[in-house]
Coordinates of C-alpha atoms in Angstrom, one line a residue:
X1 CA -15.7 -4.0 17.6
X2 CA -16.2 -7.4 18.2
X3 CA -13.8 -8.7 21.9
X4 CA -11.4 -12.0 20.6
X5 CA -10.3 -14.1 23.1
X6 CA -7.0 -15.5 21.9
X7 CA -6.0 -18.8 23.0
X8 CA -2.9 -20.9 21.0
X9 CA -5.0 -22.9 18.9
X10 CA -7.0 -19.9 17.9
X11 CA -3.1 -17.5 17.2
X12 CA -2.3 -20.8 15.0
X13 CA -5.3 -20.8 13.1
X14 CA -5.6 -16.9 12.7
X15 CA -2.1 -17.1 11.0
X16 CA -3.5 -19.9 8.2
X17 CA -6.2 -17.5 7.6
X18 CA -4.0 -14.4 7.6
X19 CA -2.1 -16.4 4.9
X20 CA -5.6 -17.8 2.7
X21 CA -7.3 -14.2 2.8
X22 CA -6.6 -11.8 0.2
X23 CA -4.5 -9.4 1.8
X24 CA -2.7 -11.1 4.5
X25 CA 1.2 -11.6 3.9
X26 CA 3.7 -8.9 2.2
X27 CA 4.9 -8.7 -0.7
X28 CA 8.8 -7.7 -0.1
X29 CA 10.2 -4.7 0.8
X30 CA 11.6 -3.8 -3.1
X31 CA 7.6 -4.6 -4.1
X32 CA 7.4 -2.3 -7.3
X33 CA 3.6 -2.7 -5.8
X34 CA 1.7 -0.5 -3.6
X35 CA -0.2 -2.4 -1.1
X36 CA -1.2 -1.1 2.2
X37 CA -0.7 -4.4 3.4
X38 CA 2.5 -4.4 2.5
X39 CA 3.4 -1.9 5.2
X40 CA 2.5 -3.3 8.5
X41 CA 1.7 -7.4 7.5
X42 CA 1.4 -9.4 11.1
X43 CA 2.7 -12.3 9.0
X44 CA 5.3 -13.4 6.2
X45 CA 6.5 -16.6 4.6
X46 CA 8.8 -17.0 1.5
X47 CA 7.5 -19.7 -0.8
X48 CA 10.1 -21.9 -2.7
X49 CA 8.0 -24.7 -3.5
X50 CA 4.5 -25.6 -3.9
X51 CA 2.4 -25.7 -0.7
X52 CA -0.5 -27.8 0.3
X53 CA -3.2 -25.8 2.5
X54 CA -5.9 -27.9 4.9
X55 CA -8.7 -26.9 2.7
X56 CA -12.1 -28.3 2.8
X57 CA -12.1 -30.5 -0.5
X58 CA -14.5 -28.9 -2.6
X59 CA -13.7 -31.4 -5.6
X60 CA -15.8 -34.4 -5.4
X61 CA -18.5 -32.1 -6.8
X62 CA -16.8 -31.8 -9.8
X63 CA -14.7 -34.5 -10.8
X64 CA -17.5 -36.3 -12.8
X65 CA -18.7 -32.9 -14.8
X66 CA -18.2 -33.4 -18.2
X67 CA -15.9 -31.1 -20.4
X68 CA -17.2 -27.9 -22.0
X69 CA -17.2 -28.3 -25.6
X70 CA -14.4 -25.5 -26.0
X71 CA -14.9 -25.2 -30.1
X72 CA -18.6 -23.3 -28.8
X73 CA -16.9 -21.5 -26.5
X74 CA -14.9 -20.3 -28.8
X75 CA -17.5 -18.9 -31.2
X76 CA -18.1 -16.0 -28.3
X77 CA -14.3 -14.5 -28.0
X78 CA -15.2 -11.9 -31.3
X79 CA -18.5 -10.6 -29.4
X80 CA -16.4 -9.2 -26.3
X81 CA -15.8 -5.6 -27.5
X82 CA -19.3 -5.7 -27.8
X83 CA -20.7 -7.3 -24.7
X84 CA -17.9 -4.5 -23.2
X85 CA -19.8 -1.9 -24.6
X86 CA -23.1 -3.4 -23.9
X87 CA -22.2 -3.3 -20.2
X88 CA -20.9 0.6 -20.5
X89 CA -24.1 1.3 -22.0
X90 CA -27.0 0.4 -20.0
X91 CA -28.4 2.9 -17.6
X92 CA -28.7 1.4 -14.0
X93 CA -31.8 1.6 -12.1
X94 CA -32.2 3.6 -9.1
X95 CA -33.9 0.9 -6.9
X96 CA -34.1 -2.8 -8.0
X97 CA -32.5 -5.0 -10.9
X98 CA -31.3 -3.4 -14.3
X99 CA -31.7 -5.6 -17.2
X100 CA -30.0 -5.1 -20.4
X101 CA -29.5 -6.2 -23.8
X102 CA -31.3 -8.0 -26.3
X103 CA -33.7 -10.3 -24.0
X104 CA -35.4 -9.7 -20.4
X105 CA -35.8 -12.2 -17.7
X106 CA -38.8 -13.8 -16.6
X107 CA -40.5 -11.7 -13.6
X108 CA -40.1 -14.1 -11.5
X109 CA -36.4 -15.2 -12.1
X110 CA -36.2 -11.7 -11.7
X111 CA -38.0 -11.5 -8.7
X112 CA -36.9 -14.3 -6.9
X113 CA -32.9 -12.5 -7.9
X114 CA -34.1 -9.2 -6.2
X115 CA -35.3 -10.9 -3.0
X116 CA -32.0 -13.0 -2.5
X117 CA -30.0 -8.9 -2.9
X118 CA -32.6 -7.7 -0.4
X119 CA -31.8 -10.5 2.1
X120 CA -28.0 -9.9 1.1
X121 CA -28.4 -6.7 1.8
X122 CA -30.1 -6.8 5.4
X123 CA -28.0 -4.7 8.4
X124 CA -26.8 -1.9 5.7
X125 CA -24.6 -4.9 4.0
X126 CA -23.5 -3.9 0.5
X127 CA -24.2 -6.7 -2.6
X128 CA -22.9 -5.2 -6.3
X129 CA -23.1 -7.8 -9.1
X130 CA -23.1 -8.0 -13.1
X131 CA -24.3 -11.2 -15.1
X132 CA -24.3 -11.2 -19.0
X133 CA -25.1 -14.0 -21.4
X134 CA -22.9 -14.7 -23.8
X135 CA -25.7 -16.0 -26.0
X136 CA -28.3 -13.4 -25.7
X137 CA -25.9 -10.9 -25.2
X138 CA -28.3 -9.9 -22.2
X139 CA -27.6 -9.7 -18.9
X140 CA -28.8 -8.2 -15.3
X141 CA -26.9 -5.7 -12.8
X142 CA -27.3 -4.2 -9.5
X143 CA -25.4 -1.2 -7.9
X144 CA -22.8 -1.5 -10.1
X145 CA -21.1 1.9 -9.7
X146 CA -20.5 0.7 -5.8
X147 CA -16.6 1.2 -5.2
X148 CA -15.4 -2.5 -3.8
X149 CA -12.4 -4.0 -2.9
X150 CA -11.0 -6.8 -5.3
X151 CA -10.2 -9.2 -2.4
X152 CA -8.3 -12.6 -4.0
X153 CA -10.5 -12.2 -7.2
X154 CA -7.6 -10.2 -8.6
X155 CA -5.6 -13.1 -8.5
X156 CA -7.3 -14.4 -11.5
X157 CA -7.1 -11.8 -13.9
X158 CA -3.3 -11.1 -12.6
X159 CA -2.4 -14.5 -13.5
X160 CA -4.0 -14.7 -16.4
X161 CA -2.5 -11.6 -17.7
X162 CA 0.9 -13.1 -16.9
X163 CA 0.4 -16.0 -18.7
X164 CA -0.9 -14.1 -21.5
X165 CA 2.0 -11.7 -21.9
X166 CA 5.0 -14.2 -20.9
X167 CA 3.8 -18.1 -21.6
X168 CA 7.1 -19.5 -20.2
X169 CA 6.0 -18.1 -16.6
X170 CA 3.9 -21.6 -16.3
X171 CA 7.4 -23.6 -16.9
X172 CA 8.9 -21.3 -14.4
X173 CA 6.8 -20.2 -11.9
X174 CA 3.6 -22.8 -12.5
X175 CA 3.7 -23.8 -8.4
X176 CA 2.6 -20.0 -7.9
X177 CA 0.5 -19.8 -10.2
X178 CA -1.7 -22.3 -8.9
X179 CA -1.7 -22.1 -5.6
X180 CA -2.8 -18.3 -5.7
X181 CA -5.6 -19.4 -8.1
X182 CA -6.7 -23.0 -6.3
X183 CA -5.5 -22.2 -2.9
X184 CA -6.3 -18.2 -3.1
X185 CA -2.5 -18.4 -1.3
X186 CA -1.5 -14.3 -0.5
X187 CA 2.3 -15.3 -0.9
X188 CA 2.7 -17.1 -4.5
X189 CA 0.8 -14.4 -5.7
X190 CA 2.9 -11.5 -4.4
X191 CA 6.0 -13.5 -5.0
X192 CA 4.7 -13.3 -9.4
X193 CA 4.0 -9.6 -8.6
X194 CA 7.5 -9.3 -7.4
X195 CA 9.1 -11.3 -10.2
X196 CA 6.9 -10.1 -13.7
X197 CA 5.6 -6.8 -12.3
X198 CA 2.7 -5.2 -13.2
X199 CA 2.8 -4.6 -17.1
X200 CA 0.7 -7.8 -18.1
X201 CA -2.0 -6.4 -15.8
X202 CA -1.4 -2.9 -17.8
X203 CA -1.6 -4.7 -20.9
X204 CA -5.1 -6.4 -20.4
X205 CA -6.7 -2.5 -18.5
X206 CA -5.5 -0.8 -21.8
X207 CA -7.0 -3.7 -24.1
X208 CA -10.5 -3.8 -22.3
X209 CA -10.9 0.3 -21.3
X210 CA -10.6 -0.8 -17.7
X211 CA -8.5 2.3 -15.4
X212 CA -4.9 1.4 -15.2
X213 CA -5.2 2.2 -11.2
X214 CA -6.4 -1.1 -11.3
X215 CA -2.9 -2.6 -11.1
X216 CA -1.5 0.0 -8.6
X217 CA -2.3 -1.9 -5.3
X218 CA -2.0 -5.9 -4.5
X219 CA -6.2 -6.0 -4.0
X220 CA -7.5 -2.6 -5.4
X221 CA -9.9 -1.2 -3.1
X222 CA -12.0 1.1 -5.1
X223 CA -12.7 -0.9 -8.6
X224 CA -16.3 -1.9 -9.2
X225 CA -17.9 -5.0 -10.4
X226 CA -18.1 -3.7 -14.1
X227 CA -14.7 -2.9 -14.1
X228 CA -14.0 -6.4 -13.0
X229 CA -16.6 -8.0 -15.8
X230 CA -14.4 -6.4 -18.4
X231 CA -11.6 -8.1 -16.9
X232 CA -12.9 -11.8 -17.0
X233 CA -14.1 -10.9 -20.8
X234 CA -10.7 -10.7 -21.5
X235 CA -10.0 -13.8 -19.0
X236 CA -12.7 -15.7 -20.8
X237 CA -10.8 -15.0 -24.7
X238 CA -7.5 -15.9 -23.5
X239 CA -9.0 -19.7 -20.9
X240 CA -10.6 -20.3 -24.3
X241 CA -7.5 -19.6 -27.1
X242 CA -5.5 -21.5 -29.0
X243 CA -2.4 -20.0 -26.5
X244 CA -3.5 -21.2 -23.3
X245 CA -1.5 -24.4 -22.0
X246 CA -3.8 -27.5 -21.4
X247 CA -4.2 -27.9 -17.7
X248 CA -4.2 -24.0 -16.8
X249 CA -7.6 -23.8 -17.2
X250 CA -8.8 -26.3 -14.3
X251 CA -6.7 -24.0 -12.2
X252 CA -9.8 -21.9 -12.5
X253 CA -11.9 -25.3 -12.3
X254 CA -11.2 -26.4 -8.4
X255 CA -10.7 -22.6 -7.0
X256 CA -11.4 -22.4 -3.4
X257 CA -14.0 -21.4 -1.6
X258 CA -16.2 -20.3 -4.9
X259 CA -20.1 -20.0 -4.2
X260 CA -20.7 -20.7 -8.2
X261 CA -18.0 -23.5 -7.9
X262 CA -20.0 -25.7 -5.2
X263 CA -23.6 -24.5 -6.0
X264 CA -23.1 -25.4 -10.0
X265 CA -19.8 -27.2 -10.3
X266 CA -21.5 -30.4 -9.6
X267 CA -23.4 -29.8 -12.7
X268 CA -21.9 -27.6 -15.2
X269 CA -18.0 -26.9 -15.8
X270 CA -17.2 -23.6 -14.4
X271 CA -14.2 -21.1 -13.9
X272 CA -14.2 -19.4 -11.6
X273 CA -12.4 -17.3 -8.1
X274 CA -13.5 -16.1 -5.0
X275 CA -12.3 -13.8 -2.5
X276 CA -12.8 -13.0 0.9
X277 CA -11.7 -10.8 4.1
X278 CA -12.8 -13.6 7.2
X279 CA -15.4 -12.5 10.4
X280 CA -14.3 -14.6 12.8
X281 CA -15.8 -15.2 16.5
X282 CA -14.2 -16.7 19.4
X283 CA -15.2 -20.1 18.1
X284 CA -14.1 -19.6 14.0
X285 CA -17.2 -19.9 13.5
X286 CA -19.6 -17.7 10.6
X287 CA -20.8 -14.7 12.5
X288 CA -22.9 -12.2 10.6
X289 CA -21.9 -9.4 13.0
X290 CA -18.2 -10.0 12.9
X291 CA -15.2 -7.8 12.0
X292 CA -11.8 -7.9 11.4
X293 CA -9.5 -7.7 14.7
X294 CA -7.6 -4.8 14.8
X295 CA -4.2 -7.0 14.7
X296 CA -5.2 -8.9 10.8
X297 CA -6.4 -5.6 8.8
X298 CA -2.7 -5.7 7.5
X299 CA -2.4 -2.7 8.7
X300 CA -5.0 -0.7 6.9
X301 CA -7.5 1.3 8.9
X302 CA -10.0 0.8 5.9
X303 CA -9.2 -2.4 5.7
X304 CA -11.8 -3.1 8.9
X305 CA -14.6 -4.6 6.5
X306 CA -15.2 -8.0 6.2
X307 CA -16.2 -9.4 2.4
X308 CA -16.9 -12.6 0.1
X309 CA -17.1 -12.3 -3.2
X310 CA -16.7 -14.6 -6.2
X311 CA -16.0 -14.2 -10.1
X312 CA -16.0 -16.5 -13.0
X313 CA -17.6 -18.4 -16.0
X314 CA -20.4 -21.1 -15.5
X315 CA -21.1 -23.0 -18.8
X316 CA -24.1 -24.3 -17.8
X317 CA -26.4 -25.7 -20.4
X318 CA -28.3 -22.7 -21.7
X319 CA -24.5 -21.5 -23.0
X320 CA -21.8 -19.9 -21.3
X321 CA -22.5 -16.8 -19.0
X322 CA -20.0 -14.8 -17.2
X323 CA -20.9 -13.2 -13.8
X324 CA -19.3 -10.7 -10.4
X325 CA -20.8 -10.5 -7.4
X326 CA -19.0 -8.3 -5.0
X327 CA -20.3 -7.8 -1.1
X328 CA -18.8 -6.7 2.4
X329 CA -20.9 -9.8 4.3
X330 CA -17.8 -11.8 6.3
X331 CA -17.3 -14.9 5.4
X332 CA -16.5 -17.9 7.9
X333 CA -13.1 -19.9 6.5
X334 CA -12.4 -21.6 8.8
X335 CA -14.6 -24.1 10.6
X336 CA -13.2 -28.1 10.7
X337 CA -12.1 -26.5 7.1
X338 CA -15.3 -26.1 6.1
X339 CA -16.9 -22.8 4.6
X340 CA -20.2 -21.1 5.1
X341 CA -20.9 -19.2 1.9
X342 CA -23.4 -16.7 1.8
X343 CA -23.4 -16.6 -1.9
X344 CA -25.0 -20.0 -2.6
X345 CA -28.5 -19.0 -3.2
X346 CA -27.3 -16.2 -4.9
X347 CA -25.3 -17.7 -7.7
X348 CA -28.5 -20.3 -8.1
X349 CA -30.3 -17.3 -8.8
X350 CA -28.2 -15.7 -11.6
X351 CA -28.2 -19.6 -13.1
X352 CA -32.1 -19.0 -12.9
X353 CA -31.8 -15.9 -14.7
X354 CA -29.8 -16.8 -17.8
X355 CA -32.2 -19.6 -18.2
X356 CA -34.7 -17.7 -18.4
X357 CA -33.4 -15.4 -21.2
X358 CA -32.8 -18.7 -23.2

């Protein structure tokens, strides 16, 4: 374990970042919810308005990216019990990428994909990710059948679920709603766990042939990136329905910290949400070697692994393609509110990939 030298300014920061990563704050003591960190959170705050974090803002890239044409988008929602099944049906590789589906990817698309897991993967670090195309109905996947831990990209299938299930939840609770989806905030989201429970999450696992486990814990700890694919296909239906109100879906549009979001979002709308347990040195600076102090693992003895992942939908212009990459490589927050993302190349790569299958 890495020594931290705490001084004030370094206490005051480790608190905003106790509140931005996924499991940081508790949920209440009636919490219907089982969360380890809800047993022995370092820090709580009750949220009764909306909240405005000191985020790097990752905007700019995307203000001037022009609107997906949502009729096309449309046209995919009836193939998603069958992309499901595509992804339940392809028999992953020992060593190297798996490719599925009706198209392969060019050899190098796929080669240059496999180097940027094998550099991900240095030190014994664990990369699992799925990409399909919604067009091809293809896609590529590596160590899928890894158990991971959510992190904060539960948020976005929790809230859309809710939404889903209860549609005056935006008119009453709409402040939460985004701030756990933009801001990745830990409180807003257990405060909508608290109020609407965890049926509309049951709801969506029944509907897509996910494990209902899935909704047992705050950040499930043990779910894998397939799991989480079936999710988002049911993400992707309801973002691109006739039900969903007209701004929720640019919630998903400026989420923070998303590799996809600032590698692509400058060119292609996306949807997407990351999450993240922090490695932070003395300095809050990125460390590849950092791990969690004992005092901000909430609590959890397994809880001792840093991660970054991301999640989401990039409709870039070979059609719309929905992707998970899940990893245990920490991931600096906090640096003049900036973020280091070791995902960048990585999502450029899956873009490389579906290009190639067009």
């Amino acid at each position: 374990m890495k020594s931290f030298k705490m001084t004030k300014t370094l206490a005051a920061t480790l608190i905003m970042a106790a509140m931005m990563t996924s499991c940081g704050t508790t949920a209440g003591k009636e919490s219907s919810v089982t969360s380890a960190a809800q047993s022995d959170s370092k820090t709580a705050a009750a949220n009764s308005g909306a909240i405005t974090y000191a985020m790097e803002d990752e905007s700019a890239a995307i203000k001037n990216v022009p609107a997906y044409d949502v009729a096309d988008a449309k046209t995919y929602i009836d193939s998603m019990p069958e992309i499901r099944e595509l992804v339940d049906s392809y028999e992953l590789k020992p060593d190297g990428i798996t490719t599925f589906g009706e198209k392969a990817p060019s050899d190098d698309a796929l080669e240059n994909l496999y180097k940027e897991v094998q550099k991900l993967s240095e030190k014994d670090h664990k990369v699992s990710l799925i990409m399909v195309d919604l067009e091809t109905k293809s896609g590529v996947a590596y160590n899928t059948l890894q158990p991971m831990c959510t992190q904060s990209t539960i948020k976005a299938i929790y809230v859309g679920s809710l939404l889903d299930s209860d549609p005056n939840a935006l008119n009453e609770n709409g402040a939460y709603m985004r701030e756990a989806i933009e801001f990745s905030a830990n409180d807003p989201y257990h405060n909508l766990r608290e109020i609407y429970g965890t049926e509309p999450l049951v709801k969506w696992c029944k509907e897509v042939g996910v494990d209902e486990g899935f909704t047992e814990q705050l950040y499930p700890r043990t779910y894998t990136v397939k799991e989480m694919f079936k999710m988002w296909t049911k993400l992707y239906c309801f973002l691109n329905s006739d039900d969903v109100p007209g701004n929720f879906g640019a919630y998903y549009a400026d989420s923070s910290c998303s590799a996809a979001k600032k590698q692509l979002g400058g060119r292609f709308p996306v949807q997407t949400k990351a999450g993240w347990e922090h490695g932070l040195d003395e300095g809050l600076n990125y460390d590849p070697d950092a791990k969690i102090p004992d005092e901000y693992i909430d609590g959890d003895s397994t809880n001792d692994e840093c991660a970054i992942n991301d999640t989401g939908i990039v409709y870039s212009d070979h059609g719309p393609y929905i992707f998970v990459i899940y990893t245990d490589h920490p991931f600096g927050v906090f640096k003049d509110y900036a973020t280091e993302n070791p995902l960048y190349d990585l999502t450029e790569r899956l873009y490389e990939v579906q290009c190639s299958l067009s």
